[in-house]
Tab-separated table of C-alpha atoms in Angstrom:
chain	number	residue	atom	x	y	z
A	533	UNK	CA	88.176	86.474	-17.487
A	534	UNK	CA	87.628	86.009	-21.216
A	535	UNK	CA	84.857	83.552	-22.084
A	536	UNK	CA	86.028	80.458	-23.934
A	537	UNK	CA	84.743	80.179	-27.476
A	538	UNK	CA	82.355	77.368	-28.353
A	539	UNK	CA	83.802	74.456	-30.334
A	540	UNK	CA	81.775	75.386	-33.421
A	541	UNK	CA	83.268	78.866	-33.439
A	542	UNK	CA	86.770	77.451	-32.975
A	543	UNK	CA	86.250	75.100	-35.932
A	544	UNK	CA	85.597	78.144	-38.121
A	545	UNK	CA	87.699	80.886	-36.548
A	546	UNK	CA	90.485	79.101	-34.667
A	547	UNK	CA	94.161	79.229	-35.550
A	548	UNK	CA	94.166	81.955	-38.208
A	549	UNK	CA	93.179	85.500	-37.251
A	550	UNK	CA	93.960	87.808	-40.183
A	551	UNK	CA	94.955	91.364	-39.484
A	552	UNK	CA	93.738	94.346	-41.471
A	553	UNK	CA	94.208	93.716	-45.179
A	554	UNK	CA	95.434	90.117	-44.764
A	555	UNK	CA	93.856	87.080	-46.512
A	556	UNK	CA	90.587	85.901	-44.949
A	557	UNK	CA	91.372	82.286	-45.794
A	558	UNK	CA	94.457	80.697	-44.246
A	559	UNK	CA	97.274	81.048	-46.817
A	560	UNK	CA	99.375	78.096	-47.934
A	561	UNK	CA	102.973	78.978	-47.084
A	562	UNK	CA	104.362	76.675	-49.759
A	563	UNK	CA	108.001	77.349	-49.006
A	564	UNK	CA	110.729	75.139	-47.629
A	565	UNK	CA	112.638	78.060	-46.145
A	566	UNK	CA	112.363	81.641	-44.876
A	567	UNK	CA	114.606	84.669	-45.406
A	568	UNK	CA	116.349	86.708	-42.696
A	569	UNK	CA	118.502	89.818	-42.880
A	570	UNK	CA	121.135	88.906	-40.283
A	571	UNK	CA	123.135	85.777	-39.541
A	572	UNK	CA	122.784	86.464	-35.811
A	573	UNK	CA	118.992	86.196	-35.895
A	574	UNK	CA	119.156	82.917	-37.798
A	575	UNK	CA	121.522	81.615	-35.123
A	576	UNK	CA	119.087	82.539	-32.347
A	577	UNK	CA	116.361	80.581	-34.128
A	578	UNK	CA	118.568	77.478	-34.249
A	579	UNK	CA	119.338	77.868	-30.542
A	580	UNK	CA	115.596	78.115	-29.692
A	581	UNK	CA	116.272	81.539	-28.180
A	582	UNK	CA	113.799	83.182	-30.546
A	583	UNK	CA	110.594	81.924	-32.134
A	584	UNK	CA	110.115	82.092	-35.877
A	585	UNK	CA	110.341	80.125	-39.090
A	586	UNK	CA	113.461	79.034	-40.870
A	587	UNK	CA	112.800	75.570	-42.314
A	588	UNK	CA	109.426	73.895	-42.886
A	589	UNK	CA	110.554	70.542	-41.503
A	590	UNK	CA	110.551	72.200	-38.071
A	591	UNK	CA	107.739	74.712	-38.415
A	592	UNK	CA	105.570	76.379	-41.029
A	593	UNK	CA	102.943	79.151	-40.580
A	594	UNK	CA	100.163	77.159	-42.300
A	595	UNK	CA	100.852	74.095	-40.180
A	596	UNK	CA	101.096	76.116	-36.993
A	597	UNK	CA	97.733	77.799	-37.594
A	598	UNK	CA	95.996	74.447	-38.083
A	599	UNK	CA	97.790	72.922	-35.092
A	600	UNK	CA	96.670	75.904	-32.991
A	601	UNK	CA	93.045	75.325	-34.045
A	602	UNK	CA	93.168	71.651	-33.023
A	603	UNK	CA	94.950	72.603	-29.812
A	604	UNK	CA	92.127	74.985	-28.901
A	605	UNK	CA	89.510	72.369	-29.769
A	606	UNK	CA	91.147	69.893	-27.386
A	607	UNK	CA	91.914	72.477	-24.701
A	608	UNK	CA	95.692	71.996	-24.796
A	609	UNK	CA	98.685	74.317	-24.560
A	610	UNK	CA	100.545	73.277	-27.710
A	611	UNK	CA	100.248	71.012	-30.729
A	612	UNK	CA	102.323	69.661	-33.608
A	613	UNK	CA	101.106	68.314	-36.943
A	614	UNK	CA	102.653	65.140	-38.337
A	615	UNK	CA	102.571	63.442	-41.721
A	616	UNK	CA	100.148	60.738	-40.531
A	617	UNK	CA	98.309	59.488	-37.482
A	618	UNK	CA	100.833	56.676	-37.217
A	619	UNK	CA	103.659	59.236	-37.054
A	620	UNK	CA	101.796	61.062	-34.269
A	621	UNK	CA	101.556	57.825	-32.273
A	622	UNK	CA	105.237	57.065	-32.859
A	623	UNK	CA	106.429	60.533	-31.852
A	624	UNK	CA	104.151	60.757	-28.806
A	625	UNK	CA	105.895	57.715	-27.308
A	626	UNK	CA	109.424	58.278	-28.601
A	627	UNK	CA	109.419	61.810	-27.186
A	628	UNK	CA	109.662	60.337	-23.671
A	629	UNK	CA	110.952	56.787	-24.266
A	630	UNK	CA	114.246	55.236	-25.309
A	631	UNK	CA	115.875	51.794	-25.390
A	632	UNK	CA	115.340	50.048	-22.072
A	633	UNK	CA	111.961	51.649	-21.389
A	634	UNK	CA	108.499	50.137	-21.150
A	635	UNK	CA	104.967	51.269	-22.008
A	636	UNK	CA	101.492	49.949	-21.221
A	637	UNK	CA	98.687	50.004	-23.761
A	638	UNK	CA	95.082	48.957	-23.926
A	639	UNK	CA	94.934	45.797	-26.022
A	640	UNK	CA	91.904	47.031	-27.950
A	641	UNK	CA	93.586	49.485	-30.301
A	642	UNK	CA	94.059	49.978	-34.038
A	643	UNK	CA	95.993	47.099	-35.643
A	644	UNK	CA	98.748	49.369	-36.981
A	645	UNK	CA	99.333	50.818	-33.519
A	646	UNK	CA	99.385	47.337	-32.000
A	647	UNK	CA	102.011	46.280	-34.529
A	648	UNK	CA	104.071	49.425	-33.812
A	649	UNK	CA	104.005	48.704	-30.082
A	650	UNK	CA	104.573	44.937	-30.152
A	651	UNK	CA	106.802	44.427	-33.208
A	652	UNK	CA	108.632	47.639	-34.142
A	653	UNK	CA	109.204	49.227	-30.722
A	654	UNK	CA	110.827	46.070	-29.272
A	655	UNK	CA	113.376	46.253	-32.111
A	656	UNK	CA	114.223	49.706	-30.738
A	657	UNK	CA	114.485	48.396	-27.180
A	658	UNK	CA	111.081	49.675	-26.001
A	659	UNK	CA	108.835	46.983	-24.547
A	660	UNK	CA	105.038	47.087	-24.436
A	661	UNK	CA	102.529	45.276	-22.256
A	662	UNK	CA	99.005	45.033	-23.675
A	663	UNK	CA	96.276	45.040	-21.032
A	664	UNK	CA	92.571	44.354	-21.013
A	665	UNK	CA	90.967	47.814	-20.688
A	666	UNK	CA	88.058	46.302	-18.760
A	667	UNK	CA	90.302	44.822	-16.042
A	668	UNK	CA	90.037	46.311	-12.562
A	669	UNK	CA	92.665	48.707	-11.210
A	670	UNK	CA	94.339	46.079	-9.053
A	671	UNK	CA	94.893	43.839	-12.061
A	672	UNK	CA	96.052	46.696	-14.309
A	673	UNK	CA	98.516	47.913	-11.674
A	674	UNK	CA	100.449	44.640	-12.055
A	675	UNK	CA	101.533	45.722	-15.550
A	676	UNK	CA	103.578	48.675	-14.264
A	677	UNK	CA	107.351	48.394	-13.940
A	678	UNK	CA	109.995	50.791	-12.617
A	679	UNK	CA	110.877	51.629	-16.245
A	680	UNK	CA	107.270	52.236	-17.410
A	681	UNK	CA	107.138	55.635	-19.132
A	682	UNK	CA	103.615	55.946	-20.580
A	683	UNK	CA	100.111	54.493	-20.672
A	684	UNK	CA	98.258	54.506	-24.007
A	685	UNK	CA	94.642	53.971	-25.043
A	686	UNK	CA	92.031	54.990	-27.611
A	687	UNK	CA	88.977	56.964	-26.513
A	688	UNK	CA	86.907	54.698	-28.788
A	689	UNK	CA	88.911	51.735	-30.012
A	690	UNK	CA	89.250	51.068	-33.733
A	691	UNK	CA	87.508	48.735	-34.604
A	692	UNK	CA	86.470	47.091	-31.306
A	693	UNK	CA	84.562	50.250	-30.198
A	694	UNK	CA	85.726	49.816	-26.615
A	695	UNK	CA	85.199	53.061	-24.681
A	696	UNK	CA	88.218	53.853	-22.528
A	697	UNK	CA	87.591	54.506	-18.837
A	698	UNK	CA	89.674	57.693	-18.755
A	699	UNK	CA	89.490	58.277	-15.027
A	700	UNK	CA	90.574	54.731	-14.186
A	701	UNK	CA	93.542	54.823	-16.554
A	702	UNK	CA	94.540	58.365	-15.558
A	703	UNK	CA	94.491	57.416	-11.860
A	704	UNK	CA	96.712	54.418	-12.465
A	705	UNK	CA	99.116	56.280	-14.741
A	706	UNK	CA	99.521	59.238	-12.415
A	707	UNK	CA	99.928	57.088	-9.300
A	708	UNK	CA	102.911	55.483	-11.044
A	709	UNK	CA	104.334	58.781	-12.277
A	710	UNK	CA	103.581	58.391	-15.981
A	711	UNK	CA	101.375	60.323	-18.438
A	712	UNK	CA	98.224	58.991	-20.077
A	713	UNK	CA	98.310	59.300	-23.868
A	714	UNK	CA	94.938	59.003	-25.641
A	715	UNK	CA	94.149	58.589	-29.324
A	716	UNK	CA	90.925	60.597	-29.688
A	717	UNK	CA	90.464	60.035	-33.439
A	718	UNK	CA	87.034	58.408	-33.375
A	719	UNK	CA	85.357	60.577	-30.738
A	720	UNK	CA	86.944	63.882	-31.875
A	721	UNK	CA	86.942	66.886	-29.512
A	722	UNK	CA	83.354	67.570	-30.593
A	723	UNK	CA	82.181	64.543	-28.602
A	724	UNK	CA	84.983	64.031	-26.080
A	725	UNK	CA	87.845	66.066	-24.610
A	726	UNK	CA	90.150	63.602	-22.811
A	727	UNK	CA	92.089	66.334	-20.965
A	728	UNK	CA	88.949	67.035	-18.944
A	729	UNK	CA	89.070	63.432	-17.676
A	730	UNK	CA	92.760	63.257	-16.758
A	731	UNK	CA	94.564	62.485	-20.027
A	732	UNK	CA	97.883	64.304	-20.491
A	733	UNK	CA	98.573	63.997	-24.219
A	734	UNK	CA	96.070	63.523	-27.046
A	735	UNK	CA	96.788	62.373	-30.577
A	736	UNK	CA	94.665	62.099	-33.706
A	737	UNK	CA	94.808	60.605	-37.104
A	738	UNK	CA	93.538	63.778	-38.756
A	739	UNK	CA	93.036	61.620	-41.859
A	740	UNK	CA	89.700	60.557	-40.381
A	741	UNK	CA	86.895	62.827	-39.118
A	742	UNK	CA	89.017	65.973	-38.888
A	743	UNK	CA	89.732	65.912	-42.616
A	744	UNK	CA	86.421	64.183	-43.219
A	745	UNK	CA	86.684	63.904	-46.998
A	746	UNK	CA	89.457	61.322	-47.564
A	747	UNK	CA	91.617	64.028	-49.126
A	748	UNK	CA	94.739	64.074	-47.021
A	749	UNK	CA	96.710	61.891	-44.633
A	750	UNK	CA	97.895	63.525	-41.410
A	751	UNK	CA	98.239	63.411	-37.664
A	752	UNK	CA	98.555	65.694	-34.662
A	753	UNK	CA	99.913	65.574	-31.118
A	754	UNK	CA	98.319	67.888	-28.527
A	755	UNK	CA	99.867	68.491	-25.103
A	756	UNK	CA	97.687	69.437	-22.136
A	757	UNK	CA	100.647	70.966	-20.318
A	758	UNK	CA	99.351	69.316	-17.135
A	759	UNK	CA	101.865	66.522	-16.536
A	760	UNK	CA	104.603	67.555	-14.099
A	761	UNK	CA	107.750	66.166	-15.718
A	762	UNK	CA	109.990	67.715	-13.065
A	763	UNK	CA	108.141	65.807	-10.329
A	764	UNK	CA	109.580	62.683	-11.963
A	765	UNK	CA	112.885	64.287	-12.927
A	766	UNK	CA	114.979	61.114	-13.105
A	767	UNK	CA	112.392	59.277	-15.204
A	768	UNK	CA	112.145	61.916	-17.946
A	769	UNK	CA	115.721	63.121	-18.298
A	770	UNK	CA	115.177	63.963	-21.969
A	771	UNK	CA	112.953	66.798	-20.766
A	772	UNK	CA	114.484	67.631	-17.397
A	773	UNK	CA	118.231	67.474	-18.145
A	774	UNK	CA	120.409	69.247	-20.759
A	775	UNK	CA	119.925	68.437	-24.444
A	776	UNK	CA	123.460	68.603	-25.805
A	777	UNK	CA	122.155	68.837	-29.364
A	778	UNK	CA	120.811	72.284	-28.403
A	779	UNK	CA	123.785	73.560	-26.401
A	780	UNK	CA	122.528	72.086	-23.143
A	781	UNK	CA	118.995	73.494	-23.177
A	782	UNK	CA	116.686	72.043	-20.497
A	783	UNK	CA	113.160	71.914	-21.919
A	784	UNK	CA	111.255	72.022	-18.638
A	785	UNK	CA	113.237	75.012	-17.413
A	786	UNK	CA	113.139	76.988	-20.677
A	787	UNK	CA	109.620	76.177	-21.884
A	788	UNK	CA	107.617	75.162	-18.808
A	789	UNK	CA	104.235	73.715	-19.817
A	790	UNK	CA	105.376	73.690	-23.459
A	791	UNK	CA	108.379	71.447	-22.706
A	792	UNK	CA	106.936	68.238	-24.184
A	793	UNK	CA	105.613	69.699	-27.436
A	794	UNK	CA	108.718	71.869	-27.931
A	795	UNK	CA	110.998	68.844	-27.614
A	796	UNK	CA	108.820	66.873	-30.038
A	797	UNK	CA	109.105	69.672	-32.599
A	798	UNK	CA	112.688	70.799	-32.091
A	799	UNK	CA	114.262	67.382	-31.585
A	800	UNK	CA	112.135	64.581	-33.074
A	801	UNK	CA	110.833	66.483	-36.087
A	802	UNK	CA	114.324	67.838	-36.703
A	803	UNK	CA	115.836	64.331	-36.659
A	804	UNK	CA	113.048	62.194	-38.160
A	805	UNK	CA	111.159	64.665	-40.342
A	806	UNK	CA	107.596	63.306	-40.581
A	807	UNK	CA	106.179	66.762	-41.179
A	808	UNK	CA	102.758	67.414	-42.671
A	809	UNK	CA	102.990	69.395	-45.899
A	810	UNK	CA	101.497	72.929	-45.881
A	811	UNK	CA	99.175	71.892	-48.723
A	812	UNK	CA	97.817	69.012	-46.643
A	813	UNK	CA	97.436	71.259	-43.600
A	814	UNK	CA	95.415	73.680	-45.731
A	815	UNK	CA	93.092	70.860	-46.857
A	816	UNK	CA	92.800	69.631	-43.271
A	817	UNK	CA	91.739	73.096	-42.183
A	818	UNK	CA	88.890	73.063	-44.714
A	819	UNK	CA	87.671	69.819	-43.161
A	820	UNK	CA	87.940	71.197	-39.646
A	821	UNK	CA	85.615	74.066	-40.548
A	822	UNK	CA	82.682	71.628	-40.764
A	823	UNK	CA	83.740	69.139	-38.071
A	824	UNK	CA	81.092	70.390	-35.626
A	825	UNK	CA	78.407	69.936	-38.302
A	826	UNK	CA	79.490	66.562	-39.643
A	827	UNK	CA	80.143	64.680	-36.399
A	828	UNK	CA	76.549	64.955	-35.092
A	829	UNK	CA	75.251	63.762	-38.492
A	830	UNK	CA	77.612	60.753	-38.445
A	831	UNK	CA	76.433	59.861	-34.941
A	832	UNK	CA	72.737	60.355	-35.644
A	833	UNK	CA	72.877	58.160	-38.744
A	834	UNK	CA	75.064	55.508	-37.101
A	835	UNK	CA	72.548	55.241	-34.277
A	836	UNK	CA	69.765	54.493	-36.791
A	837	UNK	CA	71.914	51.996	-38.709
A	838	UNK	CA	72.915	50.233	-35.485
A	839	UNK	CA	69.272	49.993	-34.417
A	840	UNK	CA	68.341	48.585	-37.837
A	841	UNK	CA	71.095	45.966	-37.713
A	842	UNK	CA	70.066	45.010	-34.192
A	843	UNK	CA	66.534	44.343	-35.427
A	844	UNK	CA	67.564	41.853	-38.098
A	845	UNK	CA	67.536	38.109	-37.460
A	846	UNK	CA	70.459	37.446	-39.809
A	847	UNK	CA	72.743	39.751	-37.791
A	848	UNK	CA	74.442	37.879	-34.943
A	849	UNK	CA	75.574	40.855	-32.877
A	850	UNK	CA	76.092	44.625	-33.034
A	851	UNK	CA	78.643	46.739	-31.190
A	852	UNK	CA	77.842	50.431	-30.923
A	853	UNK	CA	78.354	52.378	-27.679
A	854	UNK	CA	75.257	54.480	-28.388
A	855	UNK	CA	72.951	51.447	-28.137
A	856	UNK	CA	71.295	50.932	-24.729
A	857	UNK	CA	72.508	47.581	-23.486
A	858	UNK	CA	75.861	47.832	-25.256
A	859	UNK	CA	78.761	46.827	-23.002
A	860	UNK	CA	80.158	50.372	-23.154
A	861	UNK	CA	76.905	52.318	-23.155
A	862	UNK	CA	77.298	53.587	-19.579
A	863	UNK	CA	80.903	54.715	-20.112
A	864	UNK	CA	79.850	56.418	-23.350
A	865	UNK	CA	77.064	58.266	-21.523
A	866	UNK	CA	79.585	59.430	-18.925
A	867	UNK	CA	82.412	60.540	-21.201
A	868	UNK	CA	80.588	61.245	-24.486
A	869	UNK	CA	76.974	62.152	-23.705
A	870	UNK	CA	76.506	64.021	-27.003
A	871	UNK	CA	77.444	60.974	-29.089
A	872	UNK	CA	80.293	58.591	-29.819
A	873	UNK	CA	81.233	58.165	-33.489
A	874	UNK	CA	79.900	57.008	-36.832
A	875	UNK	CA	81.545	53.577	-36.775
A	876	UNK	CA	79.682	50.351	-36.020
A	877	UNK	CA	80.981	46.791	-35.802
A	878	UNK	CA	78.759	43.762	-36.284
A	879	UNK	CA	78.763	40.096	-37.217
A	880	UNK	CA	76.520	37.900	-39.330
A	881	UNK	CA	75.031	34.540	-38.400
A	882	UNK	CA	76.452	33.235	-41.691
A	883	UNK	CA	79.957	33.739	-40.288
A	884	UNK	CA	83.156	34.740	-42.045
A	885	UNK	CA	82.017	33.392	-45.425
A	886	UNK	CA	78.852	35.465	-45.236
A	887	UNK	CA	80.880	38.592	-44.470
A	888	UNK	CA	82.619	38.525	-47.859
A	889	UNK	CA	79.346	37.846	-49.695
A	890	UNK	CA	77.599	40.707	-47.886
A	891	UNK	CA	80.375	43.188	-48.589
A	892	UNK	CA	80.605	42.247	-52.262
A	893	UNK	CA	76.865	42.857	-52.731
A	894	UNK	CA	76.856	46.419	-51.362
A	895	UNK	CA	76.220	48.998	-54.079
A	896	UNK	CA	77.359	52.413	-52.849
A	897	UNK	CA	78.677	51.574	-49.386
A	898	UNK	CA	82.168	50.859	-50.627
A	899	UNK	CA	84.887	48.459	-49.495
A	900	UNK	CA	87.749	50.691	-48.381
A	901	UNK	CA	90.734	50.701	-46.053
A	902	UNK	CA	89.507	54.074	-44.914
A	903	UNK	CA	87.140	54.930	-42.087
A	904	UNK	CA	85.442	58.002	-40.639
A	905	UNK	CA	84.862	60.246	-43.612
A	906	UNK	CA	81.829	61.608	-45.437
A	907	UNK	CA	81.255	58.448	-47.511
A	908	UNK	CA	80.001	55.196	-46.044
A	909	UNK	CA	82.709	52.531	-46.090
A	910	UNK	CA	82.950	48.914	-45.003
A	911	UNK	CA	85.917	46.731	-44.071
A	912	UNK	CA	86.649	43.244	-42.739
A	913	UNK	CA	89.442	43.903	-40.186
A	914	UNK	CA	90.607	40.271	-39.996
A	915	UNK	CA	91.232	40.272	-43.758
A	916	UNK	CA	92.436	43.864	-44.043
A	917	UNK	CA	93.718	46.199	-41.281
A	918	UNK	CA	94.441	43.374	-38.801
A	919	UNK	CA	95.488	40.781	-41.378
A	920	UNK	CA	98.895	40.268	-39.713
A	921	UNK	CA	97.292	39.039	-36.460
A	922	UNK	CA	96.430	35.439	-35.619
A	923	UNK	CA	92.857	34.589	-34.577
A	924	UNK	CA	94.065	34.498	-30.965
A	925	UNK	CA	95.636	37.952	-31.288
A	926	UNK	CA	92.476	39.237	-32.975
A	927	UNK	CA	90.363	38.195	-29.998
A	928	UNK	CA	92.870	39.813	-27.600
A	929	UNK	CA	92.534	43.038	-29.592
A	930	UNK	CA	88.746	42.866	-29.310
A	931	UNK	CA	88.344	41.930	-32.973
A	932	UNK	CA	86.072	38.986	-33.760
A	933	UNK	CA	87.490	37.195	-36.838
A	934	UNK	CA	84.086	37.661	-38.495
A	935	UNK	CA	83.701	41.327	-37.481
A	936	UNK	CA	82.513	43.860	-40.071
A	937	UNK	CA	83.598	47.460	-39.501
A	938	UNK	CA	80.942	49.743	-40.937
A	939	UNK	CA	81.724	53.461	-41.131
A	940	UNK	CA	78.497	55.406	-41.577
A	941	UNK	CA	78.904	58.469	-43.788
A	942	UNK	CA	76.762	61.569	-44.100
A	943	UNK	CA	74.656	60.402	-47.038
A	944	UNK	CA	70.910	60.045	-46.480
A	945	UNK	CA	70.607	57.357	-43.814
A	946	UNK	CA	67.597	55.736	-45.489
A	947	UNK	CA	69.769	55.047	-48.540
A	948	UNK	CA	72.484	53.534	-46.349
A	949	UNK	CA	69.979	51.243	-44.636
A	950	UNK	CA	68.470	50.223	-47.980
A	951	UNK	CA	71.907	49.265	-49.321
A	952	UNK	CA	72.513	47.123	-46.221
A	953	UNK	CA	69.077	45.509	-46.584
A	954	UNK	CA	69.505	44.524	-50.221
A	955	UNK	CA	73.034	43.174	-49.589
A	956	UNK	CA	71.860	41.037	-46.685
A	957	UNK	CA	68.779	39.737	-48.498
A	958	UNK	CA	70.309	39.082	-51.907
């Protein structure tokens, strides 16, 4: 049995393995289309009878190489890049849901995802129930309905920093015949691999740590291949019964463990088209090559910043799963013993007014919509990413109206702490 490569080696070597005389660096296949010598072969490609490239909206060699690298990092069987993390979330649900269906999601998730689930999906006939991730299994089980098709959560919630209890959610999902979909953006596969704890599908906003340099927006869906769609044949007819748009192909019968990701690529990407550009995939791959080096630095520095904030009298509270005593410390030690992420949330005793004053006085820790890249950034979720939510909805999402989201970069941590100190004291 071949030994699995370490994650650091996969970050460098995964996805692209050049043959003799081929480019060492992954090439950018900057082409919308691909040439063939016979009409018959092109037809077989359109019928999914043969693998290959014919139009970049469906597949591109650069994109496939990067998707394969991420797939190996997560331990999946197949992956598909998307134009953004939001597109990955959308496709991961729509691939198995349609009008009349229902999903369950942890309430402590990214504001954009919450809006997608509670505002946009209902317009498409897909209902969502938000649940408290800390509730016991008996309480959570009440949210399931006969038409529930998926359970969704974030490994580390943005920005609440709730750590998902994977085993609890996987048990509940599987006992009701539905897959667990996990957004693993903040933890990354360097610190957490949700498939090892029962998750079935993993998504990422690759815009964050995977890119790591705020260069390119993107997303990815990774399939574990572990969920048995045929065991719930009547629930997932899009996978288990003929797709008339492909001459009656049945994905589970033709593609086995690759059924879910093949349908997402061949059907959803064909019809909706949120493909990542080859240029962006190339830039993402450069970021991935240092992911295993950057993530430990983010975590190490965030730990020191969190400890510093905790020591200050003008700081009301600090959320960071790496802090002993944090509500999610034990879950973090179980699922992410090497570290969590570089993002901290905290509040000031001066309240919401003090938040704006503090942020405005920072010198190089910049106010940005972004999070989880090499530069330290700060944001007030209630005024920015979660601005559309009421104070009541903010609390339900685990977001204190006075919460500061602080994304620790990979600059010298002493400089980061000094910038925080002068902003608080001035």
